[in-house]
mmCIF file of N, CA and C in Angstrom:
data_model
loop_
_atom_site.group_PDB
_atom_site.id
_atom_site.type_symbol
_atom_site.label_atom_id
_atom_site.label_comp_id
_atom_site.label_asym_id
_atom_site.label_seq_id
_atom_site.Cartn_x
_atom_site.Cartn_y
_atom_site.Cartn_z
ATOM 1 N N MET A 1 202.178 185.464 234.463
ATOM 2 C CA MET A 1 200.744 185.344 234.458
ATOM 3 C C MET A 1 200.152 186.375 233.495
ATOM 4 N N THR A 2 199.239 185.956 232.664
ATOM 5 C CA THR A 2 198.633 186.832 231.683
ATOM 6 C C THR A 2 197.515 187.649 232.307
ATOM 7 N N GLN A 3 197.531 188.936 232.051
ATOM 8 C CA GLN A 3 196.485 189.830 232.542
ATOM 9 C C GLN A 3 195.230 189.652 231.694
ATOM 10 N N PRO A 4 194.047 189.668 232.326
ATOM 11 C CA PRO A 4 192.820 189.599 231.544
ATOM 12 C C PRO A 4 192.691 190.842 230.665
ATOM 13 N N LYS A 5 192.120 190.670 229.490
ATOM 14 C CA LYS A 5 191.925 191.781 228.558
ATOM 15 C C LYS A 5 190.624 192.499 228.890
ATOM 16 N N LEU A 6 190.667 193.808 228.770
ATOM 17 C CA LEU A 6 189.490 194.634 228.999
ATOM 18 C C LEU A 6 188.489 194.420 227.870
ATOM 19 N N LYS A 7 187.219 194.264 228.221
ATOM 20 C CA LYS A 7 186.146 194.158 227.230
ATOM 21 C C LYS A 7 185.372 195.467 227.256
ATOM 22 N N ILE A 8 185.137 196.045 226.103
ATOM 23 C CA ILE A 8 184.348 197.270 226.029
ATOM 24 C C ILE A 8 182.945 197.012 226.566
ATOM 25 N N THR A 9 182.365 195.888 226.187
ATOM 26 C CA THR A 9 181.067 195.476 226.707
ATOM 27 C C THR A 9 181.309 194.300 227.640
ATOM 28 N N PRO A 10 181.150 194.494 228.955
ATOM 29 C CA PRO A 10 181.431 193.423 229.909
ATOM 30 C C PRO A 10 180.464 192.246 229.765
ATOM 31 N N ASN A 11 180.854 191.135 230.368
ATOM 32 C CA ASN A 11 179.962 189.975 230.412
ATOM 33 C C ASN A 11 178.652 190.381 231.091
ATOM 34 N N PRO A 12 177.553 189.741 230.726
ATOM 35 C CA PRO A 12 176.263 190.120 231.308
ATOM 36 C C PRO A 12 176.103 189.721 232.772
ATOM 37 N N THR A 13 176.963 188.818 233.263
ATOM 38 C CA THR A 13 176.910 188.427 234.668
ATOM 39 C C THR A 13 178.327 188.393 235.237
ATOM 40 N N PHE A 14 178.407 188.452 236.559
ATOM 41 C CA PHE A 14 179.699 188.331 237.233
ATOM 42 C C PHE A 14 179.474 187.716 238.606
ATOM 43 N N GLN A 15 180.516 187.079 239.124
ATOM 44 C CA GLN A 15 180.457 186.402 240.422
ATOM 45 C C GLN A 15 180.897 187.346 241.533
ATOM 46 N N GLY A 16 180.322 187.165 242.690
ATOM 47 C CA GLY A 16 180.739 187.946 243.844
ATOM 48 C C GLY A 16 180.397 187.238 245.137
ATOM 49 N N GLU A 17 181.241 187.439 246.136
ATOM 50 C CA GLU A 17 180.969 186.922 247.473
ATOM 51 C C GLU A 17 180.311 188.023 248.279
ATOM 52 N N VAL A 18 179.204 187.689 248.922
ATOM 53 C CA VAL A 18 178.455 188.674 249.700
ATOM 54 C C VAL A 18 178.454 188.258 251.164
ATOM 55 N N PRO A 19 178.993 189.118 252.034
ATOM 56 C CA PRO A 19 178.915 188.815 253.466
ATOM 57 C C PRO A 19 177.483 189.049 253.959
ATOM 58 N N ILE A 20 176.892 188.022 254.526
ATOM 59 C CA ILE A 20 175.532 188.094 255.054
ATOM 60 C C ILE A 20 175.621 187.989 256.574
ATOM 61 N N GLY A 21 175.121 188.995 257.260
ATOM 62 C CA GLY A 21 175.145 188.974 258.717
ATOM 63 C C GLY A 21 174.235 187.870 259.248
ATOM 64 N N GLY A 22 174.758 187.078 260.171
ATOM 65 C CA GLY A 22 173.977 186.014 260.787
ATOM 66 C C GLY A 22 173.506 186.425 262.171
ATOM 67 N N HIS A 23 172.662 185.642 262.747
ATOM 68 C CA HIS A 23 172.164 185.906 264.097
ATOM 69 C C HIS A 23 173.253 185.559 265.106
ATOM 70 N N GLY A 24 173.858 186.563 265.700
ATOM 71 C CA GLY A 24 174.858 186.337 266.732
ATOM 72 C C GLY A 24 176.177 185.778 266.226
ATOM 73 N N GLU A 25 176.362 185.699 264.913
ATOM 74 C CA GLU A 25 177.626 185.186 264.365
ATOM 75 C C GLU A 25 178.698 186.265 264.502
ATOM 76 N N ALA A 26 179.888 185.882 264.941
ATOM 77 C CA ALA A 26 180.985 186.837 265.071
ATOM 78 C C ALA A 26 181.407 187.346 263.695
ATOM 79 N N GLU A 27 181.466 186.459 262.737
ATOM 80 C CA GLU A 27 181.865 186.797 261.372
ATOM 81 C C GLU A 27 180.654 186.666 260.453
ATOM 82 N N PRO A 28 180.548 187.534 259.442
ATOM 83 C CA PRO A 28 179.465 187.366 258.475
ATOM 84 C C PRO A 28 179.606 186.039 257.729
ATOM 85 N N LEU A 29 178.491 185.494 257.324
ATOM 86 C CA LEU A 29 178.471 184.285 256.503
ATOM 87 C C LEU A 29 178.612 184.712 255.048
ATOM 88 N N VAL A 30 179.249 183.894 254.223
ATOM 89 C CA VAL A 30 179.509 184.278 252.839
ATOM 90 C C VAL A 30 178.546 183.557 251.907
ATOM 91 N N LEU A 31 177.908 184.331 251.033
ATOM 92 C CA LEU A 31 177.015 183.799 250.016
ATOM 93 C C LEU A 31 177.612 184.135 248.659
ATOM 94 N N GLN A 32 177.856 183.119 247.840
ATOM 95 C CA GLN A 32 178.384 183.318 246.490
ATOM 96 C C GLN A 32 177.202 183.566 245.566
ATOM 97 N N ILE A 33 177.243 184.683 244.846
ATOM 98 C CA ILE A 33 176.125 185.097 244.001
ATOM 99 C C ILE A 33 176.604 185.364 242.579
ATOM 100 N N THR A 34 175.763 185.054 241.612
ATOM 101 C CA THR A 34 175.986 185.485 240.239
ATOM 102 C C THR A 34 175.090 186.701 240.022
ATOM 103 N N PHE A 35 175.737 187.844 239.857
ATOM 104 C CA PHE A 35 175.034 189.110 239.677
ATOM 105 C C PHE A 35 174.819 189.406 238.194
ATOM 106 N N ARG A 36 173.806 190.200 237.907
ATOM 107 C CA ARG A 36 173.583 190.727 236.564
ATOM 108 C C ARG A 36 174.316 192.071 236.467
ATOM 109 N N HIS A 37 175.004 192.259 235.361
ATOM 110 C CA HIS A 37 175.730 193.506 235.145
ATOM 111 C C HIS A 37 174.782 194.601 234.657
ATOM 112 N N MET A 38 175.023 195.825 235.112
ATOM 113 C CA MET A 38 174.375 197.023 234.576
ATOM 114 C C MET A 38 175.447 198.093 234.459
ATOM 115 N N GLY A 39 175.308 198.944 233.475
ATOM 116 C CA GLY A 39 176.187 200.104 233.384
ATOM 117 C C GLY A 39 175.893 201.050 234.541
ATOM 118 N N LYS A 40 176.781 202.000 234.774
ATOM 119 C CA LYS A 40 176.631 202.912 235.915
ATOM 120 C C LYS A 40 175.334 203.717 235.847
ATOM 121 N N LYS A 41 174.988 204.220 234.666
ATOM 122 C CA LYS A 41 173.759 205.018 234.544
ATOM 123 C C LYS A 41 172.535 204.171 234.860
ATOM 124 N N ALA A 42 172.492 202.967 234.312
ATOM 125 C CA ALA A 42 171.353 202.076 234.558
ATOM 126 C C ALA A 42 171.297 201.664 236.025
ATOM 127 N N ALA A 43 172.459 201.410 236.631
ATOM 128 C CA ALA A 43 172.498 201.007 238.044
ATOM 129 C C ALA A 43 172.008 202.140 238.944
ATOM 130 N N ARG A 44 172.450 203.369 238.645
ATOM 131 C CA ARG A 44 171.977 204.510 239.442
ATOM 132 C C ARG A 44 170.466 204.658 239.322
ATOM 133 N N ALA A 45 169.954 204.549 238.096
ATOM 134 C CA ALA A 45 168.511 204.661 237.871
ATOM 135 C C ALA A 45 167.768 203.553 238.616
ATOM 136 N N TRP A 46 168.327 202.342 238.610
ATOM 137 C CA TRP A 46 167.702 201.218 239.306
ATOM 138 C C TRP A 46 167.647 201.492 240.804
ATOM 139 N N LEU A 47 168.763 201.970 241.371
ATOM 140 C CA LEU A 47 168.810 202.260 242.803
ATOM 141 C C LEU A 47 167.826 203.374 243.175
ATOM 142 N N VAL A 48 167.748 204.417 242.360
ATOM 143 C CA VAL A 48 166.799 205.503 242.619
ATOM 144 C C VAL A 48 165.366 204.975 242.516
ATOM 145 N N GLY A 49 165.117 204.111 241.549
ATOM 146 C CA GLY A 49 163.788 203.541 241.369
ATOM 147 C C GLY A 49 163.345 202.658 242.527
ATOM 148 N N MET A 50 164.303 202.139 243.258
ATOM 149 C CA MET A 50 163.981 201.301 244.425
ATOM 150 C C MET A 50 163.402 202.114 245.574
ATOM 151 N N GLU A 51 163.812 203.367 245.689
ATOM 152 C CA GLU A 51 163.367 204.218 246.800
ATOM 153 C C GLU A 51 161.856 204.369 246.762
ATOM 154 N N GLY A 52 161.221 203.992 247.836
ATOM 155 C CA GLY A 52 159.779 204.109 247.938
ATOM 156 C C GLY A 52 159.004 203.051 247.174
ATOM 157 N N SER A 53 159.717 202.116 246.561
ATOM 158 C CA SER A 53 159.047 201.067 245.793
ATOM 159 C C SER A 53 158.272 200.135 246.721
ATOM 160 N N GLU A 54 157.145 199.685 246.259
ATOM 161 C CA GLU A 54 156.338 198.740 247.032
ATOM 162 C C GLU A 54 156.440 197.322 246.471
ATOM 163 N N ARG A 55 157.360 197.120 245.527
ATOM 164 C CA ARG A 55 157.579 195.779 244.990
ATOM 165 C C ARG A 55 158.128 194.876 246.079
ATOM 166 N N PRO A 56 157.754 193.614 246.060
ATOM 167 C CA PRO A 56 158.350 192.683 247.034
ATOM 168 C C PRO A 56 159.873 192.627 246.866
ATOM 169 N N ALA A 57 160.584 192.590 247.984
ATOM 170 C CA ALA A 57 162.045 192.583 247.959
ATOM 171 C C ALA A 57 162.594 191.410 247.140
ATOM 172 N N ALA A 58 161.965 190.239 247.259
ATOM 173 C CA ALA A 58 162.451 189.059 246.521
ATOM 174 C C ALA A 58 162.375 189.296 245.014
ATOM 175 N N ASP A 59 161.300 189.908 244.543
ATOM 176 C CA ASP A 59 161.162 190.201 243.109
ATOM 177 C C ASP A 59 162.187 191.236 242.665
ATOM 178 N N THR A 60 162.459 192.199 243.520
ATOM 179 C CA THR A 60 163.441 193.236 243.207
ATOM 180 C C THR A 60 164.834 192.627 243.040
ATOM 181 N N LEU A 61 165.206 191.694 243.910
ATOM 182 C CA LEU A 61 166.525 191.061 243.812
ATOM 183 C C LEU A 61 166.690 190.270 242.521
ATOM 184 N N LEU A 62 165.603 189.759 241.975
ATOM 185 C CA LEU A 62 165.694 188.996 240.727
ATOM 186 C C LEU A 62 166.183 189.861 239.560
ATOM 187 N N GLU A 63 166.069 191.166 239.688
ATOM 188 C CA GLU A 63 166.547 192.062 238.634
ATOM 189 C C GLU A 63 168.072 192.167 238.615
ATOM 190 N N ILE A 64 168.719 191.865 239.738
ATOM 191 C CA ILE A 64 170.181 192.012 239.803
ATOM 192 C C ILE A 64 170.921 190.709 240.088
ATOM 193 N N VAL A 65 170.205 189.628 240.377
ATOM 194 C CA VAL A 65 170.837 188.342 240.699
ATOM 195 C C VAL A 65 170.273 187.259 239.786
ATOM 196 N N SER A 66 171.161 186.463 239.196
ATOM 197 C CA SER A 66 170.689 185.358 238.344
ATOM 198 C C SER A 66 170.887 183.995 238.990
ATOM 199 N N GLY A 67 171.766 183.903 239.991
ATOM 200 C CA GLY A 67 171.995 182.617 240.640
ATOM 201 C C GLY A 67 172.694 182.771 241.977
ATOM 202 N N VAL A 68 172.561 181.759 242.813
ATOM 203 C CA VAL A 68 173.247 181.708 244.107
ATOM 204 C C VAL A 68 173.800 180.299 244.291
ATOM 205 N N GLN A 69 174.877 180.197 245.054
ATOM 206 C CA GLN A 69 175.412 178.879 245.375
ATOM 207 C C GLN A 69 174.794 178.408 246.672
ATOM 208 N N ASP A 70 174.339 177.159 246.672
ATOM 209 C CA ASP A 70 173.809 176.605 247.916
ATOM 210 C C ASP A 70 174.972 176.182 248.817
ATOM 211 N N GLU A 71 174.649 175.653 249.987
ATOM 212 C CA GLU A 71 175.694 175.316 250.963
ATOM 213 C C GLU A 71 176.668 174.249 250.492
ATOM 214 N N SER A 72 176.312 173.487 249.460
ATOM 215 C CA SER A 72 177.238 172.476 248.930
ATOM 216 C C SER A 72 178.036 173.003 247.741
ATOM 217 N N GLY A 73 177.865 174.301 247.398
ATOM 218 C CA GLY A 73 178.632 174.900 246.309
ATOM 219 C C GLY A 73 178.005 174.748 244.941
ATOM 220 N N VAL A 74 176.780 174.256 244.879
ATOM 221 C CA VAL A 74 176.084 174.076 243.597
ATOM 222 C C VAL A 74 175.297 175.349 243.286
ATOM 223 N N GLU A 75 175.483 175.879 242.073
ATOM 224 C CA GLU A 75 174.733 177.082 241.698
ATOM 225 C C GLU A 75 173.294 176.709 241.374
ATOM 226 N N ILE A 76 172.385 177.459 241.968
ATOM 227 C CA ILE A 76 170.965 177.268 241.688
ATOM 228 C C ILE A 76 170.422 178.589 241.125
ATOM 229 N N PRO A 77 169.442 178.508 240.254
ATOM 230 C CA PRO A 77 168.886 179.746 239.701
ATOM 231 C C PRO A 77 168.245 180.586 240.802
ATOM 232 N N ALA A 78 168.396 181.887 240.683
ATOM 233 C CA ALA A 78 167.740 182.786 241.623
ATOM 234 C C ALA A 78 166.236 182.684 241.425
ATOM 235 N N SER A 79 165.505 182.759 242.521
ATOM 236 C CA SER A 79 164.047 182.731 242.454
ATOM 237 C C SER A 79 163.496 183.507 243.641
ATOM 238 N N ALA A 80 162.248 183.934 243.517
ATOM 239 C CA ALA A 80 161.610 184.638 244.627
ATOM 240 C C ALA A 80 161.593 183.750 245.868
ATOM 241 N N ALA A 81 161.366 182.451 245.688
ATOM 242 C CA ALA A 81 161.316 181.531 246.829
ATOM 243 C C ALA A 81 162.659 181.467 247.562
ATOM 244 N N VAL A 82 163.758 181.447 246.814
ATOM 245 C CA VAL A 82 165.093 181.417 247.430
ATOM 246 C C VAL A 82 165.305 182.679 248.257
ATOM 247 N N PHE A 83 164.962 183.834 247.687
ATOM 248 C CA PHE A 83 165.170 185.091 248.402
ATOM 249 C C PHE A 83 164.225 185.249 249.583
ATOM 250 N N GLU A 84 163.002 184.789 249.447
ATOM 251 C CA GLU A 84 162.066 184.861 250.568
ATOM 252 C C GLU A 84 162.565 184.035 251.742
ATOM 253 N N GLU A 85 163.099 182.839 251.461
ATOM 254 C CA GLU A 85 163.653 182.005 252.536
ATOM 255 C C GLU A 85 164.874 182.662 253.170
ATOM 256 N N LEU A 86 165.744 183.215 252.336
ATOM 257 C CA LEU A 86 166.935 183.898 252.834
ATOM 258 C C LEU A 86 166.541 185.073 253.732
ATOM 259 N N MET A 87 165.567 185.868 253.293
ATOM 260 C CA MET A 87 165.141 187.028 254.079
ATOM 261 C C MET A 87 164.406 186.630 255.351
ATOM 262 N N ASP A 88 163.782 185.470 255.345
ATOM 263 C CA ASP A 88 163.099 184.984 256.537
ATOM 264 C C ASP A 88 164.091 184.474 257.583
ATOM 265 N N ASN A 89 165.250 184.003 257.124
ATOM 266 C CA ASN A 89 166.203 183.353 258.021
ATOM 267 C C ASN A 89 167.372 184.216 258.491
ATOM 268 N N TYR A 90 167.585 185.369 257.867
ATOM 269 C CA TYR A 90 168.727 186.214 258.216
ATOM 270 C C TYR A 90 168.278 187.659 258.390
ATOM 271 N N PRO A 91 169.008 188.456 259.203
ATOM 272 C CA PRO A 91 168.560 189.796 259.556
ATOM 273 C C PRO A 91 168.344 190.774 258.395
ATOM 274 N N GLN A 92 169.311 190.911 257.478
ATOM 275 C CA GLN A 92 169.158 191.921 256.427
ATOM 276 C C GLN A 92 169.838 191.540 255.118
ATOM 277 N N PRO A 93 169.536 190.378 254.569
ATOM 278 C CA PRO A 93 170.203 189.976 253.329
ATOM 279 C C PRO A 93 169.883 190.871 252.142
ATOM 280 N N PHE A 94 168.689 191.475 252.103
ATOM 281 C CA PHE A 94 168.348 192.351 250.980
ATOM 282 C C PHE A 94 169.361 193.484 250.888
ATOM 283 N N ALA A 95 169.568 194.186 251.993
ATOM 284 C CA ALA A 95 170.525 195.298 252.009
ATOM 285 C C ALA A 95 171.944 194.813 251.731
ATOM 286 N N ASP A 96 172.323 193.663 252.297
ATOM 287 C CA ASP A 96 173.666 193.114 252.073
ATOM 288 C C ASP A 96 173.900 192.839 250.590
ATOM 289 N N ILE A 97 172.921 192.255 249.915
ATOM 290 C CA ILE A 97 173.057 191.885 248.504
ATOM 291 C C ILE A 97 173.079 193.126 247.615
ATOM 292 N N VAL A 98 172.166 194.056 247.840
ATOM 293 C CA VAL A 98 172.113 195.270 247.019
ATOM 294 C C VAL A 98 173.387 196.094 247.193
ATOM 295 N N THR A 99 173.857 196.224 248.431
ATOM 296 C CA THR A 99 175.085 196.980 248.686
ATOM 297 C C THR A 99 176.277 196.316 248.002
ATOM 298 N N ALA A 100 176.383 194.991 248.097
ATOM 299 C CA ALA A 100 177.497 194.279 247.461
ATOM 300 C C ALA A 100 177.463 194.470 245.948
ATOM 301 N N TRP A 101 176.280 194.327 245.343
ATOM 302 C CA TRP A 101 176.138 194.506 243.889
ATOM 303 C C TRP A 101 176.597 195.899 243.473
ATOM 304 N N SER A 102 176.115 196.906 244.182
ATOM 305 C CA SER A 102 176.492 198.288 243.879
ATOM 306 C C SER A 102 177.996 198.490 244.049
ATOM 307 N N ASP A 103 178.553 197.958 245.139
ATOM 308 C CA ASP A 103 179.994 198.086 245.383
ATOM 309 C C ASP A 103 180.810 197.401 244.294
ATOM 310 N N PHE A 104 180.390 196.219 243.865
ATOM 311 C CA PHE A 104 181.119 195.524 242.799
ATOM 312 C C PHE A 104 181.082 196.331 241.502
ATOM 313 N N LEU A 105 179.940 196.905 241.179
ATOM 314 C CA LEU A 105 179.816 197.670 239.938
ATOM 315 C C LEU A 105 180.649 198.946 239.951
ATOM 316 N N THR A 106 180.785 199.562 241.113
ATOM 317 C CA THR A 106 181.513 200.818 241.202
ATOM 318 C C THR A 106 182.990 200.625 241.544
ATOM 319 N N GLY A 107 183.392 199.374 241.781
ATOM 320 C CA GLY A 107 184.783 199.105 242.105
ATOM 321 C C GLY A 107 185.122 199.316 243.563
ATOM 322 N N ALA A 108 184.121 199.561 244.396
ATOM 323 C CA ALA A 108 184.358 199.832 245.815
ATOM 324 C C ALA A 108 184.916 198.626 246.550
ATOM 325 N N ARG A 109 184.780 197.426 246.000
ATOM 326 C CA ARG A 109 185.253 196.232 246.688
ATOM 327 C C ARG A 109 186.621 195.752 246.179
ATOM 328 N N GLN A 110 187.288 196.549 245.369
ATOM 329 C CA GLN A 110 188.605 196.137 244.882
ATOM 330 C C GLN A 110 189.590 196.144 246.026
ATOM 331 N N LYS A 111 190.477 195.154 246.003
ATOM 332 C CA LYS A 111 191.506 195.077 247.041
ATOM 333 C C LYS A 111 192.589 196.094 246.765
ATOM 334 N N ASN A 112 193.168 196.618 247.832
ATOM 335 C CA ASN A 112 194.254 197.596 247.689
ATOM 336 C C ASN A 112 195.534 196.915 247.339
#
């Protein structure tokens, strides 16, 4: 099997599975997301800029997410309406998505 080659400048987006806590679900539900890439310095600045921000959470997520897969596996563009519905229907998807994005960028989600 051929190993993927390292790119000095990574692709602008990447795929990730995000566990979303459900109401009373024993296991988290999985949401497939297309994230926007940021370098570590930009990501840290973005996370710091979020603290105390009064921007709507749905608009904030649009800065780091470009698409989500619906329940049939079809990718749909990210939108404030999609995130507002997600946040209305599940306990803490904003935190789940931001944490997953940060973990993917820092390598915290790599398998051992």
